[in-house]
Structure formats: structure tokens, C-alpha cells
Amino acid sequence: MTTLRTLRALALAGVVFAIAQGGAMAQTVELNLWSELSAPPESTVLNKVVEMFNAANPDVVVKHTAFENTAYETALRTAFAGGTPPDIAEVNAGSNAFQYAQSGQLLDLTDFVTPIEAKLRPGLETMYRYDGKSYGVLWGLKVGNILYYNPVMLEEQGVDPASLATWEGFMDASQTFLDAGIAPIAFGDRDQWTGNHYFNHILHGVLSKDEYDRIGLQTLDPSVTSDIKWNDEKPVRAWELFKAVADAGYFTSGYLSDDNDTAAGLFFSGRAPFYSTGSWGVGMAKGAGAENVALTLFPPVADSPEPTAIVTNSLLFTIPATTKDADAAKRFLEFLTSEEVQKLYVEENFDLSPYNYDMSSWSMDPMLRQVSDLLENAQNASPFLDMIEDVQCMQENVNEANVAVLTGDLSPQEAGDMHQECVDDLRASRNW
């Protein structure tokens, strides 16, 4: 009998233990994180961050699933449409994120984000704030308007790098190379986004920050209007300056058929002295083993209202409205903004941080440090135009139009007229 009572007691204790264990397990929340960061170093860094967070938060398990870029856009749209998005989603900041915010599929994170803004660099709010509400935290910061140049080739032609401080000086330097039989600007517009960027940066140098932000945001935010229209003098001038580069013969010969990788190869191999891309070009230079590479800010026109202003982009980590645990998801987002995580990101990803941490002791590539200095000395920052303009007007009137302007199928004025017509029609259709 004693033995029987002992066995029953042990069995009962086992049941109690199992119930206790089950309760403990039930308290652990599993969050699905989706991103397009599928290739090193970005994937490596994010996976490390997930491991760090999970180790520090035993009641939460974040599981990261990475997709390739194009597949990710499709998978995310399908998941949102079916009501089954992940608990935490990475999206391109700006218009890509706002499409989900417009339909109420993202949590309003304004109260959560407000204290985080105290450590955020100024001028970046247009990338995560829509219609007065904040929808996530920024992850990394890229500077878009960078001009890379080959200092050895410039020295051989007697071109002073200081002359690249203005658009007019850049054009004079390009003419010097052309006269020497060298096509100066490595450029490939087959995929259209590179021409988008060229026009973007010229436009950014022609307009003030307020003018630039408003002309884009007017298609996304009903509260924003623009005094400048796309067919006014300044935007049309930007198209004229862009077309003049091609008309002068400054682009490499295959600029309409080459893609960006081909153009980059021409520059990094020393066959063209100039190449424009964003701060990610630092990593490209390292990957190509290029030695004769220097950089400066993409040159604005001489009468630019804000000549040191920069163009930026970033990724946004946001929380879908269907998340199973908003508080746990917010803890992960807050962790992303910590100094520990941002230092890891900068040091291992050839990228900058959108947060105002003291990076003077961080290990950074010298060229990336130079980009950081451009950022620190900038008058202001604005996102890429395709981040703040509705894709319905952006795709046809910038991406596609830039090729038509270069070929002469559209005049700069016609490009401006078409763009403004799209904006007017879109706002009217939404009763804005």
C-alpha cells in the first residue's frame, strides 16, 4: 500500500509538473519576421540581431524568413491580401509601406515611435510617417546622391576634383574627358531606375527641401499640396539638364541598353572616370577590388537653394495589424534601434545608421566614413522621390519617362505636362 501511495504521489507530481511546464510554454510567444534581406552581409547581420534578441528575451522567439527581392514583394502583397501577413514585416520605407497603412493593415505606432525619434537624425520622418501617424522604425540609412570618380584619371586630364562641386563644373570636366576621347560618365539605364536616380538628384538640387518633399508627397498624403507643378520651370529644367548630358555624348555608349552592373564595371575597371550611385557603391568598390575610387556629393546646380542636401533611403520594420503580440513585436523594433545593434549594422554592412549615435569609435571603411561626413554636414535630408510619390504617377512619368526624354520621344516640357496631368487626375479621383 505504501508503495502504491508513493507511485500515485509521483504520478500526481508529474501531472502538476507537466501542467506547470505547459503553462510556461504557453507564455512564450513566437513571432514571424519576414524580410527581403536574403544575401550577405545584410542577411548575416539581421540573423545575428535576431539571435541576440531571442537570447535577451526568453519569453519571445523571433523567427526570420528571408525572401529574394522580387519574390518578397509578391509574397508580402499576397499575405496581406489574404489576411495572413507576418507578425513583423520589413518593407521599403515610404510609399511601399504607406500602401499598407492606407488600407489599415499596419498598426499605428505613433506613441511607440515618438520617444525613439529623439535619437533619430532630423529630416527622415517622411519615410515612416503617413497622414500624421508613424508606422515603424528605420533600419539602416543609405545616401543616394553620391558621385564616384577616378582620381588618377582626373589627374591625368588636369581636372581638379573641387570643380565637381557644381553641376556646371561636372559638365566642364566631362567635356574635358570627351575631348580626350574618353566617354566620361558610366551609365546604364536599361532597368530605368538609374535614370530615375539621375533625374531625382538633379531635381533635388534645383528645388528646396520643402518644394521637393511636397511635389512628391502630394500624391500620397491628402494633407500635402504643392505650389510647384511638374510642368513649371524648375522641374522642366531638371529634365533639360538630364537630357543635355546624353545630347552632349557624356554617357558611355551603351547607356540605353546596358544595365547598372555593366556601367559599374566600366567605372571600376578604369574605363570611365565618373559613376553615380548611392552609398552602397562603397561595398561595390570593395567587391570589385577597385583601388582608384574617390567620392563626393552628386553636384547640384550652381544656384541650388540647398547645395549640401542629401537624398536618402531606408528600410522600415513595421507591425501588421494582425500580429499575435503587439507588445512583443514592439520590443523587437525597439531593440533594432539600440546602439548595440546599430553599431553591428554599420560595422558589418557597409552602411550608415539613421540614429544619432556617436560613431567616432566605430570601425568603418574610410570611404563610408567620408559618406558619413557628408551626412553630418548636410543641410537636410529627403527620401528618394519613388519613396514619397505614388507609384501610379512615378512609374510612367519618371521611370519610363526618363528613357523617353533621353531618346527624344518626349520633350522635357511634355514629360512635365504628363506628370502633372497624372497628379491632378489622381488627386481628383481621391477627392483630395
mmCIF file of C-alpha atoms in Angstrom, residues 148 268 275 277-286 293 367:
data_model
loop_
_atom_site.group_PDB
_atom_site.id
_atom_site.type_symbol
_atom_site.label_atom_id
_atom_site.label_comp_id
_atom_site.label_asym_id
_atom_site.label_seq_id
_atom_site.Cartn_x
_atom_site.Cartn_y
_atom_site.Cartn_z
ATOM 1 C CA TYR A 148 32.177 58.385 -57.548
ATOM 2 C CA PHE A 268 35.569 50.202 -61.514
ATOM 3 C CA TYR A 275 29.817 56.896 -61.957
ATOM 4 C CA THR A 277 25.136 55.595 -57.328
ATOM 5 C CA GLY A 278 24.356 55.593 -53.618
ATOM 6 C CA SER A 279 26.484 54.861 -50.572
ATOM 7 C CA TRP A 280 26.148 51.160 -51.394
ATOM 8 C CA GLY A 281 28.775 51.901 -54.044
ATOM 9 C CA VAL A 282 31.376 51.662 -51.262
ATOM 10 C CA GLY A 283 30.617 47.972 -50.873
ATOM 11 C CA MET A 284 30.545 47.581 -54.658
ATOM 12 C CA ALA A 285 34.016 49.092 -54.917
ATOM 13 C CA LYS A 286 35.337 46.693 -52.284
ATOM 14 C CA VAL A 293 37.951 55.342 -56.313
ATOM 15 C CA MET A 367 35.064 55.797 -47.843
#
